PDB file of C-alpha atoms and ligand atoms in Angstrom:
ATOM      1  CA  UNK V   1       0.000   0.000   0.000  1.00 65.00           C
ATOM      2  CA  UNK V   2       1.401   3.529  -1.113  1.00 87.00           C
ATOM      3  CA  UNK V   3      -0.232   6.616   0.192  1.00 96.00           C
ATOM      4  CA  UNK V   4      -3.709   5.758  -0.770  1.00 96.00           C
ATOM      5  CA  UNK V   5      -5.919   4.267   1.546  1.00 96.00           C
ATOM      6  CA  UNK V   6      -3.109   4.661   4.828  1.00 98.00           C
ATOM      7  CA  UNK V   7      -4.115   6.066   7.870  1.00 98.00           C
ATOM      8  CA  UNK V   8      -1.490   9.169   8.900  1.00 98.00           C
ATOM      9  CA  UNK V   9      -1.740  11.118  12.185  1.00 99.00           C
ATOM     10  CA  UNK V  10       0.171  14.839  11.746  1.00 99.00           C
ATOM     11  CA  UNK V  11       1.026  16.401  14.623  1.00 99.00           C
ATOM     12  CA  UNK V  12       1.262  20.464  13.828  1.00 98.00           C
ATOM     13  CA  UNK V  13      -1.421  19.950  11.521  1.00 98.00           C
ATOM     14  CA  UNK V  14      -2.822  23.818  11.958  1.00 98.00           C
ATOM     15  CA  UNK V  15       0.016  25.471  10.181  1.00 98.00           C
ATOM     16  CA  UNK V  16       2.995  25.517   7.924  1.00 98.00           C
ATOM     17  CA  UNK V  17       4.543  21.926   6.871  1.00 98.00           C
ATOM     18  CA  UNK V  18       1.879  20.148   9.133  1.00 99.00           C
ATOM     19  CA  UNK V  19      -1.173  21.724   7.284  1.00 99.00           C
ATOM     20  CA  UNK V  20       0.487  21.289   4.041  1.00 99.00           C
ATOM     21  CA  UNK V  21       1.344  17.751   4.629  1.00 99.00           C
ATOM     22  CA  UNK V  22      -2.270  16.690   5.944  1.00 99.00           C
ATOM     23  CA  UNK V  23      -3.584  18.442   2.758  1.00 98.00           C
ATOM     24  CA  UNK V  24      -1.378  16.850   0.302  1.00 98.00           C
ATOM     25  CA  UNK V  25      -1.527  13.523   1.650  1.00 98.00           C
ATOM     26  CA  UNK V  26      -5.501  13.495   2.078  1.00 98.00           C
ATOM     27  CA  UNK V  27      -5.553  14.989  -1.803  1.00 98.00           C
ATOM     28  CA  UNK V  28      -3.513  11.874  -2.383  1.00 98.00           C
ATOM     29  CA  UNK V  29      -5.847   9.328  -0.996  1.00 98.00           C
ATOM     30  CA  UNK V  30      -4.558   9.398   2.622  1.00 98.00           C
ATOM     31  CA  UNK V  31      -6.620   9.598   5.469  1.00 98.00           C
ATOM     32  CA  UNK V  32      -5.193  11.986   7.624  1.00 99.00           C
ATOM     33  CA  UNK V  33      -5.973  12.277  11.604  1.00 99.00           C
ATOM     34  CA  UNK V  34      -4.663  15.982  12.549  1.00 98.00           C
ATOM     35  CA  UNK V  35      -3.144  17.411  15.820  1.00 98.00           C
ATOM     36  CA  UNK V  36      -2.605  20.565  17.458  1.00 98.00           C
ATOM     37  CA  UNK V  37      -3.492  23.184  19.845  1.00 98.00           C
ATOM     38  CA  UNK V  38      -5.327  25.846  17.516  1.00 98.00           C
ATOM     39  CA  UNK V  39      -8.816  23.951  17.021  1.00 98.00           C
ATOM     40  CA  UNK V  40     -10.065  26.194  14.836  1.00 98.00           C
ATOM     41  CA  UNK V  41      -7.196  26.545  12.671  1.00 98.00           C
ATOM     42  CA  UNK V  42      -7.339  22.510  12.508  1.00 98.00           C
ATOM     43  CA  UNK V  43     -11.411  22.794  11.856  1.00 98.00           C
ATOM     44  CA  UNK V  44     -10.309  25.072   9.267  1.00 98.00           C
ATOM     45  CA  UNK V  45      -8.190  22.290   7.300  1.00 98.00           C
ATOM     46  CA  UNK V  46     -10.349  19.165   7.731  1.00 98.00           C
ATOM     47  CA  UNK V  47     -13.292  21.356   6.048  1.00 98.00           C
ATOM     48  CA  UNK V  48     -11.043  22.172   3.131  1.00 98.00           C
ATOM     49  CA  UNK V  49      -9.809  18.223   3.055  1.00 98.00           C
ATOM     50  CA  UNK V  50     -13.338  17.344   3.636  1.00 98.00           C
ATOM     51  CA  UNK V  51     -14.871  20.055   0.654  1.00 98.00           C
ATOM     52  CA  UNK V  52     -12.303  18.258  -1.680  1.00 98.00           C
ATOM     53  CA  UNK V  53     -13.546  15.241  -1.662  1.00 98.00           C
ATOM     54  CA  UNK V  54     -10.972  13.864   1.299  1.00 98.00           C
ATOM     55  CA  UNK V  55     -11.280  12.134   4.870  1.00 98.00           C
ATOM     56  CA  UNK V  56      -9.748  13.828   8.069  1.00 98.00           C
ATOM     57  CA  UNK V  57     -10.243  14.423  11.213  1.00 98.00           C
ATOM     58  CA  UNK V  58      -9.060  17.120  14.196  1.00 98.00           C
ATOM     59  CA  UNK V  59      -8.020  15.993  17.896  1.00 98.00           C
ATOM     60  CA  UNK V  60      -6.764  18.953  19.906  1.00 98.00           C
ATOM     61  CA  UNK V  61      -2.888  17.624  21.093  1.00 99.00           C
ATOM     62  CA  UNK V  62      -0.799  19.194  22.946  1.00 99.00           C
ATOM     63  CA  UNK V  63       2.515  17.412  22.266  1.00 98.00           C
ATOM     64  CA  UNK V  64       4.084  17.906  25.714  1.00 98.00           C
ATOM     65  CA  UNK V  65       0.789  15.492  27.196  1.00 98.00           C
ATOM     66  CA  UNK V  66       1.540  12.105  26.839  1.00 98.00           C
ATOM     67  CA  UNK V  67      -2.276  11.794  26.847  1.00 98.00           C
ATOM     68  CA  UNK V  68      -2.919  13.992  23.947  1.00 98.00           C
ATOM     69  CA  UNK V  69      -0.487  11.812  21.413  1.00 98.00           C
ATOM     70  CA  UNK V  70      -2.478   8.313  22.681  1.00 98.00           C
ATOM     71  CA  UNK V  71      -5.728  10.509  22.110  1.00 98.00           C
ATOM     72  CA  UNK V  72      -4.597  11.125  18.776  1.00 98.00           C
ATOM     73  CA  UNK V  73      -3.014   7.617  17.520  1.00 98.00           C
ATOM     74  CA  UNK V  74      -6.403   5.961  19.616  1.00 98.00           C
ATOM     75  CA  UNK V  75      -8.583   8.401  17.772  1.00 98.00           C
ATOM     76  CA  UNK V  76      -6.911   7.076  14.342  1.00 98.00           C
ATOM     77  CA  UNK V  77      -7.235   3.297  15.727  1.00 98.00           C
ATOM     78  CA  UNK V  78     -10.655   4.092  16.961  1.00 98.00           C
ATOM     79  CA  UNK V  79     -12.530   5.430  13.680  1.00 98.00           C
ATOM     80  CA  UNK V  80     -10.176   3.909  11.321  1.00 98.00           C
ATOM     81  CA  UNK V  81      -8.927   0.243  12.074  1.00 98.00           C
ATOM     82  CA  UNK V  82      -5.209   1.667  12.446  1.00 98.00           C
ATOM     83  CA  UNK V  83      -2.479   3.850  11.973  1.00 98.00           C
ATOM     84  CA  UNK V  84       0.097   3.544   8.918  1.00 98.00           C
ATOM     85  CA  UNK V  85       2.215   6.451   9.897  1.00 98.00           C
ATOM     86  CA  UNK V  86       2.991   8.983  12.380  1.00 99.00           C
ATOM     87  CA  UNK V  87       4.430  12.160  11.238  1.00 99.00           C
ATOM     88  CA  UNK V  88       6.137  13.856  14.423  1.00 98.00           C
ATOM     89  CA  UNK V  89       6.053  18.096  12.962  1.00 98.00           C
ATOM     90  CA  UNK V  90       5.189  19.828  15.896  1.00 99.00           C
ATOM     91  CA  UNK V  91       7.936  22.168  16.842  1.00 98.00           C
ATOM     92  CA  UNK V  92       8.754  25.838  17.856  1.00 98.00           C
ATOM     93  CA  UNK V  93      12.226  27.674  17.542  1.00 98.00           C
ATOM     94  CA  UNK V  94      13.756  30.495  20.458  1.00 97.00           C
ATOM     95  CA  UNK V  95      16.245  31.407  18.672  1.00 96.00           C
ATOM     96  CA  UNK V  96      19.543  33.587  20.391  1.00 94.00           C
ATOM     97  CA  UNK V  97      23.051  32.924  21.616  1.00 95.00           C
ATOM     98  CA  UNK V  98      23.281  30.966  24.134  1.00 97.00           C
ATOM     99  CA  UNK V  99      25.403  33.489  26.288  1.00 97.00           C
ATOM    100  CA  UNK V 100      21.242  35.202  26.588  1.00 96.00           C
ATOM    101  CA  UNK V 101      19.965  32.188  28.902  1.00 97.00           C
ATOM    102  CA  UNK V 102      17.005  31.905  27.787  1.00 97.00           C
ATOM    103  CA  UNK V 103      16.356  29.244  30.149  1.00 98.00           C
ATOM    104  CA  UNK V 104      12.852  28.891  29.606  1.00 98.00           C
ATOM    105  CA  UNK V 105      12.964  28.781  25.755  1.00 98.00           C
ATOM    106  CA  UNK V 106      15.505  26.038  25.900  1.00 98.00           C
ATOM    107  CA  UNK V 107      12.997  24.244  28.074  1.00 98.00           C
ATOM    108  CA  UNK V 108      10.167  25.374  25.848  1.00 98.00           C
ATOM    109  CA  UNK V 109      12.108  23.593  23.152  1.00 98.00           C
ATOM    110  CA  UNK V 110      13.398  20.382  24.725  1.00 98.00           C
ATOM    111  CA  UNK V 111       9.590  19.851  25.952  1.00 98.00           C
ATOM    112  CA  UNK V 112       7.921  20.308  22.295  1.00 98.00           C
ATOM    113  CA  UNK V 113      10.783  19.370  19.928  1.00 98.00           C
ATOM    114  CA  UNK V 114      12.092  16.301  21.741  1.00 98.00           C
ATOM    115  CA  UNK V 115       9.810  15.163  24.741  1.00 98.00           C
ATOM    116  CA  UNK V 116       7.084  15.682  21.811  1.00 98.00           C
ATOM    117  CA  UNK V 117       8.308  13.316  19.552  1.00 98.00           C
ATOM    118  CA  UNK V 118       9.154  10.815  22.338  1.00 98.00           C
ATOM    119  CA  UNK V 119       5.514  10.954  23.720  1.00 98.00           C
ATOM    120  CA  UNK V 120       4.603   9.938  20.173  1.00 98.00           C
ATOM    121  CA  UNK V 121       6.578   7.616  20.161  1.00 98.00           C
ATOM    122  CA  UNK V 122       5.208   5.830  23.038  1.00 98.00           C
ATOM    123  CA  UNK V 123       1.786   6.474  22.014  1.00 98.00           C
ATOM    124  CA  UNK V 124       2.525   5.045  18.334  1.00 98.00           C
ATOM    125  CA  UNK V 125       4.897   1.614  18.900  1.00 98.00           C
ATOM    126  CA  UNK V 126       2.421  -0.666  20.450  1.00 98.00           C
ATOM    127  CA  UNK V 127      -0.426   0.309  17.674  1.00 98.00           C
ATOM    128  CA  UNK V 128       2.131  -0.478  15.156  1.00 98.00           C
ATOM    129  CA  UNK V 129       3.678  -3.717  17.177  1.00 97.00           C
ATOM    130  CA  UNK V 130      -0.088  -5.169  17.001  1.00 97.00           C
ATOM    131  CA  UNK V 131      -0.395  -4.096  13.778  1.00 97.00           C
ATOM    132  CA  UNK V 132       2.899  -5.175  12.417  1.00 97.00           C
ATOM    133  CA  UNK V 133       3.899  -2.508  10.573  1.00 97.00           C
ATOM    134  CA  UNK V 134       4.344   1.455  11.108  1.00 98.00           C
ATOM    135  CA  UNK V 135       5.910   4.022   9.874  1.00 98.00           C
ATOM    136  CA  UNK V 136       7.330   7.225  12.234  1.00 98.00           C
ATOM    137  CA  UNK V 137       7.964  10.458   9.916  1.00 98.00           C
ATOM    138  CA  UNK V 138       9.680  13.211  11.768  1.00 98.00           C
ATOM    139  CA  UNK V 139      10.287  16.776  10.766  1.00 98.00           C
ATOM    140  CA  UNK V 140      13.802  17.826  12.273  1.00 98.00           C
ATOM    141  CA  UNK V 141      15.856  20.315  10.518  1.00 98.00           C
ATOM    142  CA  UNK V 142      19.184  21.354   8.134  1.00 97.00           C
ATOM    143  CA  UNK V 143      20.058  23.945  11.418  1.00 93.00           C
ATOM    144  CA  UNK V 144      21.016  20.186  12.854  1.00 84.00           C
ATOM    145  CA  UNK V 145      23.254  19.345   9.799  1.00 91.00           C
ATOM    146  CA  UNK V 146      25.223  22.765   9.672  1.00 91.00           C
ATOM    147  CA  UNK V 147      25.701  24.354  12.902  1.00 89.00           C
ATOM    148  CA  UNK V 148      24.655  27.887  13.130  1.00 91.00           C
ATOM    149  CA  UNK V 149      24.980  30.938  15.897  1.00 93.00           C
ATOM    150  CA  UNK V 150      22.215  31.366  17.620  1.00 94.00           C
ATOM    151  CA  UNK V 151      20.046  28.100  16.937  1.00 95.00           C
ATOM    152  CA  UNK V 152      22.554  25.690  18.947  1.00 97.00           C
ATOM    153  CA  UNK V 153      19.356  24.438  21.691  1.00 97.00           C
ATOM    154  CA  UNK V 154      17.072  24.306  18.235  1.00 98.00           C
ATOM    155  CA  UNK V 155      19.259  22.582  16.504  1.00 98.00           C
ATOM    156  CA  UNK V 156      20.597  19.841  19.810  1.00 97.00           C
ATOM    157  CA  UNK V 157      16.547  19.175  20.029  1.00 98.00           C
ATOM    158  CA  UNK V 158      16.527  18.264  16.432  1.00 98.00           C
ATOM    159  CA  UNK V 159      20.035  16.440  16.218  1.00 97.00           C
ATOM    160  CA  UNK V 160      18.812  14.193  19.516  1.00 98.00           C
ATOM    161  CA  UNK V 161      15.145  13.659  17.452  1.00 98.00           C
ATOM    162  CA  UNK V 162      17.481  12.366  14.338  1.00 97.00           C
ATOM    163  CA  UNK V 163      19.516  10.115  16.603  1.00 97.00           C
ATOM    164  CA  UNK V 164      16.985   8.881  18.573  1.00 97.00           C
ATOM    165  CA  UNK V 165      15.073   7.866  15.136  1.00 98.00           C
ATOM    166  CA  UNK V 166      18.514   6.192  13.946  1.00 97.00           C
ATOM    167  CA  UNK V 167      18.796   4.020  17.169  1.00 98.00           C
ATOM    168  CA  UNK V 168      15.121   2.720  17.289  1.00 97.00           C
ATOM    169  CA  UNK V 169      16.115   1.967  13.184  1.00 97.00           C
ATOM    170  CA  UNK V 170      18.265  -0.310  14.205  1.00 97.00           C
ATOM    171  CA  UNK V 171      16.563  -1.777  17.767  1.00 97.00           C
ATOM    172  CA  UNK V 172      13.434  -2.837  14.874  1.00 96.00           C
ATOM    173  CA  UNK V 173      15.324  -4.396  11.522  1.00 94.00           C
ATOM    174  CA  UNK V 174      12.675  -6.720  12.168  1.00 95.00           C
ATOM    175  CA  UNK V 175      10.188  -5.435   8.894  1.00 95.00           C
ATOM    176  CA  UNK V 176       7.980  -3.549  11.781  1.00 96.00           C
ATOM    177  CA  UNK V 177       9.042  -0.278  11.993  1.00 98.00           C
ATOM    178  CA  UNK V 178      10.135   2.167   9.348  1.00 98.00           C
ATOM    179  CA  UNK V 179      11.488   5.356  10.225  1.00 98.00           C
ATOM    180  CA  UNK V 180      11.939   8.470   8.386  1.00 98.00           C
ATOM    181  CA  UNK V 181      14.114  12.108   9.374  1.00 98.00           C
ATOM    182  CA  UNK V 182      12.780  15.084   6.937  1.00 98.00           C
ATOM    183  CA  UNK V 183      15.741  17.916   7.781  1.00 98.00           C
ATOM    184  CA  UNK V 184      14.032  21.370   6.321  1.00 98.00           C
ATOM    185  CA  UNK V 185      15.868  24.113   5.302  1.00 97.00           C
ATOM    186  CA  UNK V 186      14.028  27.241   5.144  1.00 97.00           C
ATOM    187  CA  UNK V 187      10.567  27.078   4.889  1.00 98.00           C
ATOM    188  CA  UNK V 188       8.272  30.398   4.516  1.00 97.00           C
ATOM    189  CA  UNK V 189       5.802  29.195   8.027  1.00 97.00           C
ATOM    190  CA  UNK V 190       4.796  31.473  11.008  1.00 96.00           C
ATOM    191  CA  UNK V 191       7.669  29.228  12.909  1.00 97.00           C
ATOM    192  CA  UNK V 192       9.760  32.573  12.612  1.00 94.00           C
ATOM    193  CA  UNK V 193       6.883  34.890  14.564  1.00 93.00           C
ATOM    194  CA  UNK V 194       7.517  33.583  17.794  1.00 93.00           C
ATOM    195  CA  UNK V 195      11.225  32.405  17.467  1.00 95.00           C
ATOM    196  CA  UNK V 196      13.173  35.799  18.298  1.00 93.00           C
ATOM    197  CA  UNK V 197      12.555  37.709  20.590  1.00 90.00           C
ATOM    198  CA  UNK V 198      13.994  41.389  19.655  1.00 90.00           C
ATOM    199  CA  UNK V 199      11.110  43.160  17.028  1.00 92.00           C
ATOM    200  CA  UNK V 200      13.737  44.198  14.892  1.00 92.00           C
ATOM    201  CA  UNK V 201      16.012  40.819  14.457  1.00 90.00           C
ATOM    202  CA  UNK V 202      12.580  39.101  14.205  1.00 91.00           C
ATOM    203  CA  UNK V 203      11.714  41.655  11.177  1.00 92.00           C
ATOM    204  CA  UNK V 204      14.952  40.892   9.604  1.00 92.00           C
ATOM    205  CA  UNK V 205      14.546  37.057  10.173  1.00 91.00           C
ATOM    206  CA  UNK V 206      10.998  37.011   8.604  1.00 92.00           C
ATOM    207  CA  UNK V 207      12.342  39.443   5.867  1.00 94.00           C
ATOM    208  CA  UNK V 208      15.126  36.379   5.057  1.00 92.00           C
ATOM    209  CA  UNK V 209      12.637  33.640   5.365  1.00 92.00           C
ATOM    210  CA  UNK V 210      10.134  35.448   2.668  1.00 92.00           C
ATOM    211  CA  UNK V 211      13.174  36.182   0.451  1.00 94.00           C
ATOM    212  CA  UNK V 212      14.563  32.957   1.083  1.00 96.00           C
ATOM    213  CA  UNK V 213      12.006  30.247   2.397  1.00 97.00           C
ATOM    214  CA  UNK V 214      10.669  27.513   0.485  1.00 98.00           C
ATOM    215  CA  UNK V 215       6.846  26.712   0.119  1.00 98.00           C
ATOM    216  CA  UNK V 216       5.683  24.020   3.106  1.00 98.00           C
ATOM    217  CA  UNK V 217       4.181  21.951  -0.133  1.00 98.00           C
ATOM    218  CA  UNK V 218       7.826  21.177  -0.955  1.00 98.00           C
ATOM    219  CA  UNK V 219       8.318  19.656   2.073  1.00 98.00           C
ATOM    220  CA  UNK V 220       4.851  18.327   2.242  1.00 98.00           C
ATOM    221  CA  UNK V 221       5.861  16.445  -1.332  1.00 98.00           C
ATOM    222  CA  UNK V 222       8.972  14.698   0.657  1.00 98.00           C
ATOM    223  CA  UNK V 223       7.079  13.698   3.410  1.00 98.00           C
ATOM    224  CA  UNK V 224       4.954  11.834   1.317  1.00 98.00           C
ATOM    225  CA  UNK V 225       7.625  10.417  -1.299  1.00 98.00           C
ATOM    226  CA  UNK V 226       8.701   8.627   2.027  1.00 98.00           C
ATOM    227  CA  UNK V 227       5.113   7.508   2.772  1.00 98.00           C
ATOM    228  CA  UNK V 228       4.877   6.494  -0.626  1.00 96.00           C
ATOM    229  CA  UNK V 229       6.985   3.826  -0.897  1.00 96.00           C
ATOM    230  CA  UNK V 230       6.915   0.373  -0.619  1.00 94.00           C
ATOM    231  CA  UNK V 231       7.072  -1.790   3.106  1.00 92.00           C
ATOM    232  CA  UNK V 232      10.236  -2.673   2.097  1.00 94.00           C
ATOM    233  CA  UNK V 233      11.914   0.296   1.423  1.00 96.00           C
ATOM    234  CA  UNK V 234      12.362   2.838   3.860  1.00 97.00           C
ATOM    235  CA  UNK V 235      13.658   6.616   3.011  1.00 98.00           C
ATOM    236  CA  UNK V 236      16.130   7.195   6.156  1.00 97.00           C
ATOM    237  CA  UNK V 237      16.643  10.717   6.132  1.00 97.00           C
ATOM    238  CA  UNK V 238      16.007  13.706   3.654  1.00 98.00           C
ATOM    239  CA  UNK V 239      17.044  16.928   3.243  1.00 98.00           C
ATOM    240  CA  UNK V 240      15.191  19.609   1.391  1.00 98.00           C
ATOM    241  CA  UNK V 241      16.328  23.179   1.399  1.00 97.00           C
ATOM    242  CA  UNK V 242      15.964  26.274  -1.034  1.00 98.00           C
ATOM    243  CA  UNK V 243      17.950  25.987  -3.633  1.00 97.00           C
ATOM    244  CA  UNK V 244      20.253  29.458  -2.218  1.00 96.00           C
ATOM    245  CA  UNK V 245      20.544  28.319   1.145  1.00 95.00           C
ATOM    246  CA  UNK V 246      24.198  28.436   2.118  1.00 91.00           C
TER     247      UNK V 246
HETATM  248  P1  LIG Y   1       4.522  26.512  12.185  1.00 75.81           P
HETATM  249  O1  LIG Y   1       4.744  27.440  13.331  1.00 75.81           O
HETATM  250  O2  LIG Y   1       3.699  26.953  11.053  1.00 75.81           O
HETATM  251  O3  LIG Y   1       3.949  25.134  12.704  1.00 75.81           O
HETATM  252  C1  LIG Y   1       4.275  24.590  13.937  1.00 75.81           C
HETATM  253  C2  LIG Y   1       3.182  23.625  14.313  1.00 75.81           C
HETATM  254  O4  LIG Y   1       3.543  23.009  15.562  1.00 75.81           O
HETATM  255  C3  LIG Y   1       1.850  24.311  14.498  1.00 75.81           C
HETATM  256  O5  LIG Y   1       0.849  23.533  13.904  1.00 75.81           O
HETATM  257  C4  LIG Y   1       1.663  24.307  16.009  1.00 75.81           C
HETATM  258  O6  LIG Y   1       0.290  24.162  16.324  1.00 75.81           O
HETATM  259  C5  LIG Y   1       2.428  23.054  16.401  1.00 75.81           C
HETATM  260  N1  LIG Y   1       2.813  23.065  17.802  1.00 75.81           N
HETATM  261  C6  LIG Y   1       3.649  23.888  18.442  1.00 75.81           C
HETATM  262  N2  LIG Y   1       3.708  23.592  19.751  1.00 75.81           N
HETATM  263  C7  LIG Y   1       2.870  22.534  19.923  1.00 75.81           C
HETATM  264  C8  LIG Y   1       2.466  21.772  21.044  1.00 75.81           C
HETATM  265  N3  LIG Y   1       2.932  22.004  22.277  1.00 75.81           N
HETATM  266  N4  LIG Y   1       1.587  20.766  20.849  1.00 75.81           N
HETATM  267  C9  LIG Y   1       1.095  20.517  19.627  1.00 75.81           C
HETATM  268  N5  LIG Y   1       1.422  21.195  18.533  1.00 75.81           N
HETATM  269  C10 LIG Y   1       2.296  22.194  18.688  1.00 75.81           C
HETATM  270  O7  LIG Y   1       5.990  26.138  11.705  1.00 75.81           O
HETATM  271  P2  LIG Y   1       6.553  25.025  10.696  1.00 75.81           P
HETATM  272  O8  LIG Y   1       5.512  24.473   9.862  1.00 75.81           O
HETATM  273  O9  LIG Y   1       7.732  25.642  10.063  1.00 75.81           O
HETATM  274  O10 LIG Y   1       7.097  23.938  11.719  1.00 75.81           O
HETATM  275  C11 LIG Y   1       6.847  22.553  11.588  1.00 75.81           C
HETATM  276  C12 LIG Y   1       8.109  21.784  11.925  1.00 75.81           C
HETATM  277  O11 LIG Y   1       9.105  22.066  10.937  1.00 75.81           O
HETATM  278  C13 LIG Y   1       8.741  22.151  13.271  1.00 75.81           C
HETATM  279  O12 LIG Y   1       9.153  20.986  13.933  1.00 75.81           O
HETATM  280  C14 LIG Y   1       9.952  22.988  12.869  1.00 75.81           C
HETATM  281  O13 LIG Y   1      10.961  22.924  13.823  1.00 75.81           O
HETATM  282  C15 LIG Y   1      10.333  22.296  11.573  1.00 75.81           C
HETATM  283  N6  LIG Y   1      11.187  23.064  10.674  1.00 75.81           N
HETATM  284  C16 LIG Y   1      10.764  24.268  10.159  1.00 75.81           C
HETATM  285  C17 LIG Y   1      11.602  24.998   9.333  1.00 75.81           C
HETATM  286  C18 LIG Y   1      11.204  26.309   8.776  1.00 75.81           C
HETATM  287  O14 LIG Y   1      12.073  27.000   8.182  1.00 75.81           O
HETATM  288  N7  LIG Y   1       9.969  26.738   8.875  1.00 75.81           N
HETATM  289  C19 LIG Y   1      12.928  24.476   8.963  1.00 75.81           C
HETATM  290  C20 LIG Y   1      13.254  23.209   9.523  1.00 75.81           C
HETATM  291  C21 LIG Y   1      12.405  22.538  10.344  1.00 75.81           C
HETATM  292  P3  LIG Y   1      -0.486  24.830  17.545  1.00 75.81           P
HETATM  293  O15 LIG Y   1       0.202  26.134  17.865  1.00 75.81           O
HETATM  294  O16 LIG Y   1      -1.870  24.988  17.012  1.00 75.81           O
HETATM  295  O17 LIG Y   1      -0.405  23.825  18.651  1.00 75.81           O
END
């Protein structure tokens, strides 16, 4: 089974690459289950999906309650006899050199961007044990590849999320489990709007990101060119990145 037909929870389905993922996979035949905070902005999508002609649903997740991600992957067992895949996109960015202690950003970060992703973890592994097969998608980022100023907690949240993706590869060669990094470059979201702080830098950053940014479809298209493969292939990790990003 390729896209059509498989059952995908997105988490950070109201905006950016989670929105534009849910869309593109439920255009594609997917049905897509859709988490996040904003319920209205997630309303918003599943009528578009649904005025298309598509199948979704909305359960309001917060990533940093382990009850919210079994809410969501129960909600997808529940109405829909299982879950294919798991795409892990929530995330939020406080950007600034380190030397500012932003104390509470970093936690901010290390709660969304990595406990996040480990609650869905533990929410999605025993559906896809019983089911025998599963696939966890997770949207971590190029800042991770090439270290940068001012994005070093950012980018350790992401780096851990690719490692930790790498070592439960290899703890399930079994067939089970497939597992899948996306690593972003820039990408024209609202992630930028509440990353920095100072109204100026953040001007400046969201004046780069329009110049600069990519459309979320792109990245929506590579999340499902890994969901669209066969169970015996498995795309490991992916980069995708304007074409002038340094
Ligand atoms: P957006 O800000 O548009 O989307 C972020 C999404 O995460 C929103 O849907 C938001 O929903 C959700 N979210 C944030 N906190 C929580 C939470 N506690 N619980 C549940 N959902 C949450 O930005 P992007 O689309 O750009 O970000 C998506 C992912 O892509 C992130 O992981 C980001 O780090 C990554 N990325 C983005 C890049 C870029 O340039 N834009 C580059 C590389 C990676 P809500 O507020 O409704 O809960």
């Amino acid at each position: 089974m390729t896209i059509h037909g498989k059952i995908v929870a997105v988490t950070g389905a109201s905006s950016g690459i989670g929105e534009a993922t849910a869309r593109h996979l439920a255009a594609h035949g997917a049905t897509v289950v859709l988490g996040a905070r904003r319920t209205d902005r997630l309303e918003r999508v599943v009528d578009g999906i649904t005025a298309a002609g598509g199948t979704a649903t909305a359960v309001r997740v917060d990533v940093t309650d382990p009850a919210d991600l079994t809410a969501l992957v129960d909600t997808a067992v529940e109405r829909y006899g299982r879950l294919d895949v798991l795409v892990g996109n929530a995330g939020i960015a406080r950007l600034g050199p380190v030397g500012d202690l932003d104390v509470a950003g970093w936690s901010e970060m290390i709660e969304v961007n990595l406990r996040g992703v480990l609650h869905g973890i533990a929410a999605a592994l025993p559906a896809f044990r019983r089911q025998g097969s599963g696939h966890l998608v997770t949207v971590v980022s190029t800042s991770g590849l090439k270290i940068t100023p001012s994005q070093a907690v950012y980018a350790g949240t992401k780096n851990a999320v690719r490692t930790l993706l790498e070592a439960l590869r290899q703890e399930n060669t079994d067939g089970v489990l497939r597992t899948t990094s996306i690593s972003p470059g820039y990408v024209r979201t609202e992630l930028i709007d509440s990353a920095v702080d100072d109204p100026a830098a953040r001007d400046q950053a969201r004046q780069h990101m329009a110049d600069l940014g990519i459309d979320p479809a792109a990245v929506a298209r590579a999340i499902a060119f890994a969901i669209d493969q066969p169970d015996d292939v498995e795309i490991g990790d992916l980069t995708i990145r304007p074409t002038r990003q340094g």
